[in-house]
């Protein structure tokens, strides 16, 4: 019989090793899944993990990885702060959409003028939109004790309806021949989030993601607010004793994660996506939850996890077109990653012993 | 009586080891029928493990037991009960919303119909002088009455051996006396009682013989009536005890004044504070006693700032602080050490360094514009560890890896070293070994010598008698008028704590 024994302290070794175990386990389970679908498992895994980086078309895929990783990291960093404090913002997808609408709206309001402040204003508007959407569940929780998981999740669907409404109405391109969707911001230079260095995929969102990683690291390790966040998550009663005001902290964490998701949405709409449209959102806000946990809620971990998830997304697209893997199987593959990371967490908190608990 | 009575239970060479610790090593003793046998030892001496083996909750690694001459190896509590061994636990397992008879039925293997059961409960309770109404809702009963429910549940099985684990920790002195009457009657009828406690006077009062455990081993057997409390304590601890010494001191001006403090408990099942008033002077220790759950946690929270009240309800050196939060009060040198070490006074998974920051950030100036000064934080943690003799490999270790006593020294030391004007501590030595407890009490007395006002909330009357200058009791959220500690008798203190809570005296 196997027996779990709680460690006196979480093991550093296993904490670092579990993400790797999870990735390997996902490859094995994913390979089995692909084999059941009648695809060659090793080729599928190679296509997902290897081809985007080292195949002959890697010059095209590598920048794509950065472009996909930036919003995942930005959102994941914000979510991780809340998760550390025990504030469960599941609605980053909705905050991402609202940030995009506010950001694009602020830019398009000036169309076709060309002022230097338009782009910075869009960043602020995007952050504001995302924060606004996240503060709804935060205030409902602090005022009425509602569950932020449910409220923030339900607001995603409200946000999707707002998105389709503005695509058909408020932000619809007047010169779009009646098609839904806004003007393309890539063609509006003052509002465009173009590549900073051509061919690298680096746009302002990538820079912002790196800054967010550094800022979150400093906050968590060098600042009293980061300490209060960790303390609240680990021992809420001790946090109150230490002078933390739980309601303020909930509002801070939700507002900040919403703002980062909103900024991510704004960089996305002004850059890679280009326009507000009905199918603008692709579930990045949900994938970012996997990123946050895969990165052990640690800023540097999230940086790597975001890159890894972006790699599987880009690789998954290749596998879809080259091998004919269904899109849903790629989503399932990413979901397995979260499952395995949470499951292997047991190893860092517990020691596995072989033998029975009681011997006579 | 004990000389002639036949042997009921023989425990021979019981050993039980857990990973990293030997809880019991070669423990042997005997209990005669009708004997009241004390199991005496400090926290962690192995008393609980031993009785769990006797009650079938834990299986020994080696050794054997004999009950009335037959080998006795209970595989589970049900088997132990079938052999006539019953146990009353320290923590009651009762449902508040159900009545007494329903609660008792829930603990029985084959409960009879309610009407018959009620009659039997009345029968047993009258016989043993434990008046109890079978139809009363348990939620409305006092702690003493709840204990009666548990005892009657055991007595209905007609046990030959009744194990009682720290039964008096929830009782007032008057309630203890009522309980002892019942236990003596049971003993006279031939029921043996295994009585676990670390309260020496009780054991001297009640028990015929005592087995003393230290670090899992039997270190002595004696007749407690022939020993003094100090002798018993030294057997238990294994060294000469240093009683804290109090430097002669002048009591100064009023530092803390609490006026008509009322506060709702943050906990739905807590006790709200009702019109609490008292003053503490510089250099004075106010001891606050009371049975657990009578507003101790709430009083600490209202003084630490975790629960806010009217500004004027708490005054420190004349400044109203009742509406301030914990950190604002720390600025004013009002510090507190809560009862629950893990989760309230300290974060279990954080290192001692990080836990030093928990309350030390303000007075020790451990931050700079919100940024953490890690070297200073580490130095403060190391200072606490060194000056309070906290046994740990280093400040980087997690709080939960420390033993209870060591963590308690850290928690109290962290506040004492911040030079408080007012210090409130709840249960400063709960679960702490005797020498560490003496060190903690000494540090509180030293603090008063420097002019601090100290409030000690405790359920340990001996501790309060030892260090308090004045004395008050919490009873259902109300505080009695503080009285000078000198010359106060146990009986008077018991009455302050609510006496027998109107509980009917046993008809023995």
Coordinates of C-alpha atoms in Angstrom, one line a residue, chain B:
Chain B
X1 CA -9.5 -0.4 49.1
X2 CA -6.7 -0.6 46.5
X3 CA -4.8 -3.2 48.5
X4 CA -7.6 -5.7 48.5
X5 CA -9.3 -5.1 45.2
X6 CA -8.5 -7.4 42.3
X7 CA -6.5 -6.2 39.3
X8 CA -8.7 -4.9 36.5
X9 CA -6.2 -3.9 33.8
X10 CA -2.5 -4.7 33.4
X11 CA -0.5 -2.8 30.8
X12 CA 2.7 -4.5 30.1
X13 CA 5.6 -3.1 28.0
X14 CA 3.5 -1.1 25.6
X15 CA 5.6 0.6 22.9
X16 CA 4.3 2.8 20.1
X17 CA 6.6 4.7 17.7
X18 CA 5.6 7.2 15.1
X19 CA 8.0 8.3 12.3
X20 CA 10.6 10.4 14.1
X21 CA 9.2 10.1 17.6
X22 CA 8.7 7.3 20.1
X23 CA 5.4 8.2 21.7
X24 CA 5.4 5.3 24.3
X25 CA 8.4 3.2 25.2
X26 CA 7.9 0.1 27.4
X27 CA 5.0 1.5 29.5
X28 CA 3.7 -0.8 32.2
X29 CA 1.2 -0.2 35.1
X30 CA -1.8 -1.8 36.6
X31 CA -5.2 -0.5 37.7
X32 CA -7.3 -2.3 40.3
X33 CA -11.1 -2.4 40.3
X34 CA -12.6 0.7 41.7
X35 CA -9.2 2.5 41.7
X36 CA -8.9 6.1 40.5
X37 CA -5.6 6.1 38.7
X38 CA -4.0 9.2 37.5
X39 CA -1.9 9.4 34.3
X40 CA 0.3 12.4 34.8
X41 CA 2.7 14.1 32.4
X42 CA 3.4 17.2 30.4
X43 CA 2.0 17.8 26.9
X44 CA 3.8 15.4 24.6
X45 CA 4.7 12.9 27.3
X46 CA 2.6 10.3 25.6
X47 CA -0.5 10.2 27.7
X48 CA -2.9 10.5 24.8
X49 CA -1.2 7.8 22.7
X50 CA -1.3 5.5 25.7
X51 CA -5.0 5.9 26.4
X52 CA -5.8 5.6 22.6
X53 CA -4.1 2.2 22.7
X54 CA -6.2 1.2 25.7
X55 CA -9.4 2.4 23.9
X56 CA -8.5 0.7 20.7
X57 CA -7.9 3.8 18.6
X58 CA -4.2 3.0 18.1
X59 CA -2.5 -0.3 17.9
X60 CA 0.7 -0.8 19.9
X61 CA 3.9 -1.8 18.1
X62 CA 4.7 -4.2 20.9
X63 CA 3.6 -5.1 24.5
X64 CA 0.4 -6.6 25.8
X65 CA -2.6 -5.8 27.9
X66 CA -4.7 -8.0 30.2
X67 CA -8.2 -7.1 31.2
X68 CA -9.7 -9.1 34.2
X69 CA -7.1 -11.8 33.6
X70 CA -7.9 -12.2 29.8
X71 CA -5.7 -10.9 27.0
X72 CA -7.0 -7.6 25.8
X73 CA -6.3 -6.4 22.3
X74 CA -9.0 -4.0 21.1
X75 CA -8.9 -3.6 17.4
X76 CA -11.3 -0.7 17.5
X77 CA -13.2 1.4 20.0
X78 CA -16.3 -0.7 19.6
X79 CA -14.4 -3.7 20.8
X80 CA -13.1 -1.8 23.7
X81 CA -16.6 -0.7 24.7
X82 CA -17.8 -4.3 24.4
X83 CA -15.1 -5.2 26.9
X84 CA -16.3 -2.5 29.3
X85 CA -13.8 0.2 28.6
X86 CA -15.4 3.7 28.0
X87 CA -13.8 7.0 27.3
X88 CA -14.8 10.7 27.7
X89 CA -12.8 12.8 25.4
X90 CA -11.5 16.3 26.1
X91 CA -13.5 17.7 23.1
X92 CA -17.1 16.8 23.1
X93 CA -18.7 15.2 20.1
X94 CA -22.3 16.4 20.4
X95 CA -24.8 18.0 18.1
X96 CA -26.0 21.3 19.4
X97 CA -29.3 21.1 17.6
X98 CA -30.3 17.8 19.0
X99 CA -31.6 17.0 22.5
X100 CA -29.7 15.0 25.1
X101 CA -31.4 11.7 24.4
X102 CA -30.9 11.9 20.7
X103 CA -27.3 12.7 21.1
X104 CA -26.8 9.7 23.4
X105 CA -28.7 7.5 21.0
X106 CA -26.3 8.5 18.2
X107 CA -23.4 7.2 20.1
X108 CA -24.9 3.8 20.9
X109 CA -24.6 0.6 18.9
X110 CA -28.2 -0.5 19.3
X111 CA -30.2 2.5 20.7
X112 CA -33.5 1.6 22.4
X113 CA -36.6 3.6 21.5
X114 CA -36.5 7.2 22.6
X115 CA -39.0 6.8 25.4
X116 CA -37.2 3.9 27.0
X117 CA -33.8 5.6 26.5
X118 CA -35.1 8.8 28.2
X119 CA -36.2 6.7 31.2
X120 CA -32.8 5.0 31.3
X121 CA -31.0 8.3 31.1
X122 CA -33.1 9.6 34.0
X123 CA -32.3 6.5 35.9
X124 CA -28.6 6.6 35.5
X125 CA -28.4 10.3 36.0
X126 CA -30.2 10.0 39.3
X127 CA -28.1 7.1 40.5
X128 CA -24.9 8.8 39.9
X129 CA -25.9 12.3 40.9
X130 CA -25.8 13.8 37.4
X131 CA -29.1 15.5 37.0
X132 CA -29.9 15.9 33.3
X133 CA -33.1 16.4 31.4
X134 CA -33.1 14.0 28.4
X135 CA -35.3 16.4 26.4
X136 CA -33.0 19.4 26.8
X137 CA -31.4 20.8 23.6
X138 CA -27.6 20.4 23.9
X139 CA -27.0 23.8 22.4
X140 CA -28.5 25.4 25.5
X141 CA -26.4 23.4 28.0
X142 CA -23.3 24.7 29.8
X143 CA -19.9 23.0 29.3
X144 CA -20.3 21.1 32.5
X145 CA -23.7 19.8 31.5
X146 CA -22.4 18.7 28.1
X147 CA -19.8 16.7 29.8
X148 CA -22.5 15.0 31.8
X149 CA -24.1 14.0 28.5
X150 CA -20.8 12.4 27.5
X151 CA -20.4 10.7 30.9
X152 CA -23.9 9.3 30.9
X153 CA -23.4 8.0 27.4
X154 CA -20.5 6.0 28.8
X155 CA -22.3 4.9 31.9
X156 CA -25.2 3.5 30.0
X157 CA -22.7 0.8 28.8
X158 CA -22.0 -0.1 32.4
X159 CA -18.2 0.3 32.0
X160 CA -15.6 -1.4 34.2
X161 CA -13.0 1.2 33.3
X162 CA -13.8 4.8 32.5
X163 CA -11.1 6.9 30.8
X164 CA -11.3 10.7 31.3
X165 CA -9.0 12.9 29.2
X166 CA -8.4 16.3 30.8
X167 CA -12.0 16.5 32.0
X168 CA -11.7 19.7 34.0
X169 CA -10.2 22.0 31.4
X170 CA -13.7 23.3 30.6
X171 CA -15.1 23.5 34.2
X172 CA -15.2 26.1 36.9
X173 CA -13.8 25.0 40.3
X174 CA -17.3 24.4 41.6
X175 CA -18.2 22.3 38.6
X176 CA -15.0 20.3 39.2
X177 CA -16.1 19.5 42.7
X178 CA -19.5 18.2 41.5
X179 CA -17.7 16.0 38.9
X180 CA -15.4 14.6 41.6
X181 CA -18.4 13.6 43.7
X182 CA -19.7 11.6 40.8
X183 CA -16.3 10.0 40.1
X184 CA -15.9 9.0 43.8
X185 CA -19.3 7.4 43.8
X186 CA -18.4 5.4 40.6
X187 CA -15.2 4.3 42.2
X188 CA -16.9 3.2 45.4
X189 CA -19.2 1.0 43.2
X190 CA -16.2 -0.7 41.7
X191 CA -15.7 1.2 38.4
X192 CA -12.0 2.0 37.9
X193 CA -11.2 5.4 36.5
X194 CA -8.1 6.3 34.5
X195 CA -7.8 10.1 35.0
X196 CA -5.5 12.1 32.6
X197 CA -4.4 15.5 33.7
X198 CA -1.5 17.8 34.3
X199 CA -3.3 19.6 37.1
X200 CA -1.5 18.4 40.2
X201 CA -3.9 19.6 42.9
X202 CA -6.8 17.8 41.3
X203 CA -4.9 14.6 41.2
X204 CA -3.8 14.9 44.8
X205 CA -7.5 15.5 45.7
X206 CA -9.0 12.7 43.6
X207 CA -6.7 9.9 42.8
X208 CA -5.5 6.8 44.7
X209 CA -2.4 6.2 42.6
X210 CA -0.5 7.9 39.8
X211 CA 1.7 6.8 37.0
X212 CA 4.0 9.6 35.8
X213 CA 5.1 9.7 32.2
X214 CA 8.0 11.7 30.8
X215 CA 9.0 11.6 27.1
X216 CA 7.0 8.4 26.6
X217 CA 8.5 6.5 29.5
X218 CA 7.1 5.7 33.0
X219 CA 9.3 7.6 35.4
X220 CA 7.5 6.8 38.6
X221 CA 4.5 5.5 40.3
X222 CA 3.3 7.0 43.6
X223 CA 0.4 7.7 45.8
X224 CA -0.3 11.4 44.9
X225 CA -1.7 12.1 48.4
X226 CA 1.7 11.5 49.9
X227 CA 3.5 13.9 47.6
X228 CA 3.4 17.6 47.4
X229 CA 2.4 19.3 44.2
X230 CA 6.0 20.5 43.7
X231 CA 7.3 16.9 44.1
X232 CA 4.8 15.7 41.5
X233 CA 5.8 18.5 39.2
X234 CA 9.4 17.7 39.4
X235 CA 8.7 14.0 38.7
X236 CA 6.8 15.1 35.7
X237 CA 9.4 17.6 34.4
X238 CA 12.5 15.8 35.6
X239 CA 14.2 18.9 36.9
X240 CA 14.0 21.5 39.6
X241 CA 11.4 24.1 38.7
X242 CA 12.2 27.8 38.8
X243 CA 9.3 29.7 40.1
X244 CA 9.2 33.1 38.3
X245 CA 10.5 35.9 40.6
X246 CA 8.9 39.2 40.7
X247 CA 11.1 42.2 41.3
X248 CA 9.4 44.6 43.8
X249 CA 7.9 47.3 41.8
X250 CA 5.7 50.4 42.1
X251 CA 2.5 50.4 40.2
X252 CA 2.2 53.6 38.1
X253 CA -0.5 55.5 36.4
X254 CA -3.3 53.9 34.5
X255 CA -2.1 52.9 31.0
X256 CA -5.0 51.1 29.6
X257 CA -8.6 51.9 30.3
X258 CA -11.5 50.0 28.9
X259 CA -14.9 51.5 29.3
X260 CA -18.2 49.7 28.5
X261 CA -16.6 47.8 25.6
X262 CA -19.2 45.9 23.7
X263 CA -18.3 44.0 20.5
X264 CA -20.1 41.5 18.3
X265 CA -18.1 38.3 17.8
X266 CA -16.8 38.0 14.3
X267 CA -17.6 34.3 14.6
X268 CA -21.2 33.2 14.3
X269 CA -20.8 30.8 17.2
X270 CA -18.6 33.2 19.3
X271 CA -19.5 35.1 22.4
X272 CA -20.1 38.8 22.1
X273 CA -18.4 41.1 24.6
X274 CA -20.9 42.9 26.8
X275 CA -20.0 46.1 28.7
X276 CA -16.5 45.1 29.6
X277 CA -14.7 47.7 31.8
X278 CA -11.4 47.6 33.5
X279 CA -8.1 49.5 33.9
X280 CA -4.5 48.4 34.0
X281 CA -1.7 50.4 35.5
X282 CA 1.9 50.6 34.5
X283 CA 3.8 47.7 35.9
X284 CA 0.6 45.7 36.7
X285 CA -0.4 42.3 35.5
X286 CA -4.2 41.8 35.1
X287 CA -5.1 38.1 35.0
X288 CA -8.3 37.2 33.2
X289 CA -9.6 33.8 33.8
X290 CA -12.7 32.0 32.6
X291 CA -13.9 28.8 31.0
X292 CA -13.0 28.5 27.3
X293 CA -15.5 30.1 25.0
X294 CA -16.6 32.9 27.3
X295 CA -15.2 35.7 25.2
X296 CA -11.5 35.3 25.5
X297 CA -10.8 35.4 21.8
X298 CA -13.1 38.3 21.3
X299 CA -11.5 40.3 24.1
X300 CA -8.1 39.8 22.6
X301 CA -9.4 40.8 19.1
X302 CA -11.0 43.9 20.5
X303 CA -7.8 44.9 22.3
X304 CA -5.5 44.0 19.3
X305 CA -7.7 46.0 16.9
X306 CA -8.8 43.0 14.8
X307 CA -12.3 43.9 15.9
X308 CA -13.1 47.5 16.1
X309 CA -15.4 49.1 18.7
X310 CA -16.3 52.7 19.7
X311 CA -13.2 54.9 19.8
X312 CA -13.8 55.8 23.4
X313 CA -14.3 52.2 24.6
X314 CA -10.5 51.6 24.7
X315 CA -8.2 54.3 25.9
X316 CA -4.4 54.1 26.1
X317 CA -2.7 56.8 28.1
X318 CA -5.9 58.8 27.6
X319 CA -5.9 58.4 23.8
X320 CA -9.0 56.8 22.3
X321 CA -7.9 53.8 20.3
X322 CA -11.1 51.7 20.1
X323 CA -11.7 52.3 16.5
X324 CA -8.1 51.8 15.3
X325 CA -6.8 48.8 13.4
X326 CA -4.0 46.5 14.6
X327 CA -1.2 48.4 12.9
X328 CA -2.3 51.7 14.1
X329 CA -2.4 50.3 17.6
X330 CA 1.1 48.9 17.2
X331 CA 2.3 52.5 16.4
X332 CA 0.9 53.3 19.9
X333 CA 2.8 50.4 21.5
X334 CA -0.3 48.2 22.1
X335 CA 0.7 44.6 21.2
X336 CA -1.0 41.3 21.4
X337 CA -0.2 37.6 21.2
X338 CA -3.3 35.4 20.3
X339 CA -3.9 32.0 21.6
X340 CA -3.9 30.0 18.4
X341 CA -0.2 29.8 17.3
X342 CA -0.6 28.3 13.9
X343 CA -2.9 30.3 11.6
X344 CA -3.5 33.3 13.9
X345 CA -0.3 34.3 15.7
X346 CA 1.9 32.9 12.9
X347 CA 1.5 31.7 9.3
X348 CA 2.3 27.9 9.4
X349 CA 4.1 27.6 6.0
X350 CA 6.1 30.8 6.3
X351 CA 9.6 31.0 7.7
X352 CA 10.3 32.4 11.1
X353 CA 11.9 35.4 9.3
X354 CA 8.6 36.1 7.5
X355 CA 6.7 35.5 10.7
X356 CA 8.8 38.1 12.4
X357 CA 7.6 40.6 9.9
X358 CA 4.0 39.7 10.6
X359 CA 3.8 41.9 13.7
X360 CA 7.2 43.5 13.7
X361 CA 7.0 45.6 10.6
X362 CA 6.0 48.8 12.3
X363 CA 7.7 49.1 15.6
X364 CA 11.0 47.5 14.4
X365 CA 10.9 49.7 11.2
X366 CA 11.3 46.7 8.9
X367 CA 10.0 48.4 5.8
X368 CA 11.1 51.4 3.8
X369 CA 8.3 53.0 1.9
X370 CA 6.6 49.6 1.8
X371 CA 9.8 47.9 0.6
X372 CA 11.0 45.1 2.8
X373 CA 14.3 45.3 4.6
X374 CA 15.1 41.6 4.6
X375 CA 18.5 41.9 6.5
X376 CA 16.7 43.8 9.3
X377 CA 13.8 41.3 9.3
X378 CA 16.2 38.4 9.6
X379 CA 18.2 40.1 12.3
X380 CA 14.9 40.7 14.3
X381 CA 13.9 37.0 13.9
X382 CA 17.3 35.9 15.0
X383 CA 17.2 38.2 18.0
X384 CA 13.8 36.7 19.1
X385 CA 15.2 33.1 18.6
X386 CA 18.3 33.9 20.6
X387 CA 16.8 35.8 23.5
X388 CA 13.9 33.5 24.0
X389 CA 15.8 30.3 23.4
X390 CA 13.7 29.1 20.5
X391 CA 15.0 25.7 19.5
X392 CA 15.2 25.6 15.7
X393 CA 17.9 25.0 13.1
X394 CA 17.5 28.5 11.8
X395 CA 15.2 31.5 11.1
X396 CA 14.6 30.1 7.6
X397 CA 12.5 27.2 8.9
X398 CA 8.8 27.1 8.5
X399 CA 6.7 28.0 11.6
X400 CA 4.9 24.7 11.5
X401 CA 8.1 22.7 11.8
X402 CA 8.6 24.0 15.4
X403 CA 7.2 22.3 18.4
X404 CA 4.3 24.0 20.1
X405 CA 6.4 25.3 23.0
X406 CA 9.1 26.7 20.8
X407 CA 6.7 28.4 18.5
X408 CA 5.0 29.9 21.6
X409 CA 8.3 31.3 22.8
X410 CA 8.8 32.8 19.4
X411 CA 5.3 34.3 19.4
X412 CA 5.6 35.8 22.9
X413 CA 9.2 36.9 22.3
X414 CA 8.3 38.7 19.1
X415 CA 5.9 40.9 21.0
X416 CA 7.9 41.3 24.2
X417 CA 11.0 42.5 22.3
X418 CA 9.0 45.2 20.6
X419 CA 8.9 47.1 24.0
X420 CA 5.1 47.3 24.4
X421 CA 3.3 49.7 26.7
X422 CA 0.4 47.4 26.7
X423 CA 0.7 43.7 26.0
X424 CA -2.3 41.3 25.8
X425 CA -1.6 37.6 25.7
X426 CA -4.1 34.8 25.4
X427 CA -3.0 31.4 26.9
X428 CA 0.7 32.3 27.0
X429 CA 1.8 28.8 28.0
X430 CA -0.9 26.5 26.5
X431 CA 0.8 23.2 25.6
X432 CA 4.2 24.5 26.6
X433 CA 6.5 22.4 28.8
X434 CA 7.0 23.6 32.4
X435 CA 10.5 25.1 32.0
X436 CA 9.5 27.0 28.8
X437 CA 6.3 28.1 30.6
X438 CA 8.3 29.5 33.5
X439 CA 10.6 31.4 31.0
X440 CA 7.6 32.9 29.3
X441 CA 6.0 34.0 32.6
X442 CA 9.3 35.4 33.7
X443 CA 9.6 37.5 30.5
X444 CA 6.1 38.9 31.1
X445 CA 7.0 39.9 34.7
X446 CA 10.3 41.5 33.4
X447 CA 8.2 43.5 31.0
X448 CA 6.1 44.9 33.9
X449 CA 9.3 45.8 35.7
X450 CA 10.0 48.1 32.8
X451 CA 6.6 49.8 33.3
X452 CA 4.4 47.9 30.8
X453 CA 0.8 47.0 31.5
X454 CA 0.2 43.3 30.8
X455 CA -3.0 41.5 30.4
X456 CA -2.8 37.7 30.6
X457 CA -5.9 35.8 29.6
X458 CA -5.6 32.1 30.7
X459 CA -7.6 29.1 31.7
X460 CA -4.7 28.0 34.0
X461 CA -5.6 29.3 37.4
X462 CA -2.2 28.4 38.9
X463 CA -0.5 30.4 36.2
X464 CA -2.7 33.4 36.9
X465 CA -2.2 33.2 40.7
X466 CA 1.5 33.1 40.1
X467 CA 1.9 36.3 38.1
X468 CA -1.2 38.4 38.4
X469 CA -1.6 41.6 40.5
X470 CA -5.3 41.8 40.0
X471 CA -7.8 39.3 38.8
X472 CA -11.0 39.3 36.8
X473 CA -13.1 36.6 35.2
X474 CA -14.9 36.4 31.9
X475 CA -18.3 34.8 31.9
X476 CA -20.5 34.8 28.8
X477 CA -18.8 37.9 27.5
X478 CA -19.1 39.9 30.7
X479 CA -16.1 40.7 32.8
X480 CA -16.2 40.8 36.6
X481 CA -14.8 43.8 38.5
X482 CA -11.0 43.2 38.8
X483 CA -9.9 42.4 42.4
X484 CA -6.5 42.4 43.9
X485 CA -5.0 38.9 43.4
X486 CA -3.5 38.7 46.9
X487 CA -5.6 36.7 49.3
X488 CA -8.1 35.6 46.7
X489 CA -9.2 32.0 47.3
X490 CA -9.9 29.4 44.6
X491 CA -13.5 29.3 45.8
X492 CA -13.9 33.1 45.3
X493 CA -12.3 32.8 41.8
X494 CA -14.7 30.0 41.0
X495 CA -17.7 32.2 41.9
X496 CA -16.3 35.0 39.7
X497 CA -16.1 32.5 36.8
X498 CA -19.8 31.9 37.2
X499 CA -19.8 29.3 40.0
X500 CA -21.5 26.2 39.0
X501 CA -23.5 28.0 36.3
X502 CA -26.7 27.2 38.1
X503 CA -26.0 23.5 37.5
X504 CA -27.8 21.3 40.0
X505 CA -25.5 19.9 42.6
X506 CA -25.1 16.2 42.4
X507 CA -27.3 14.3 44.8
X508 CA -24.9 11.8 46.1

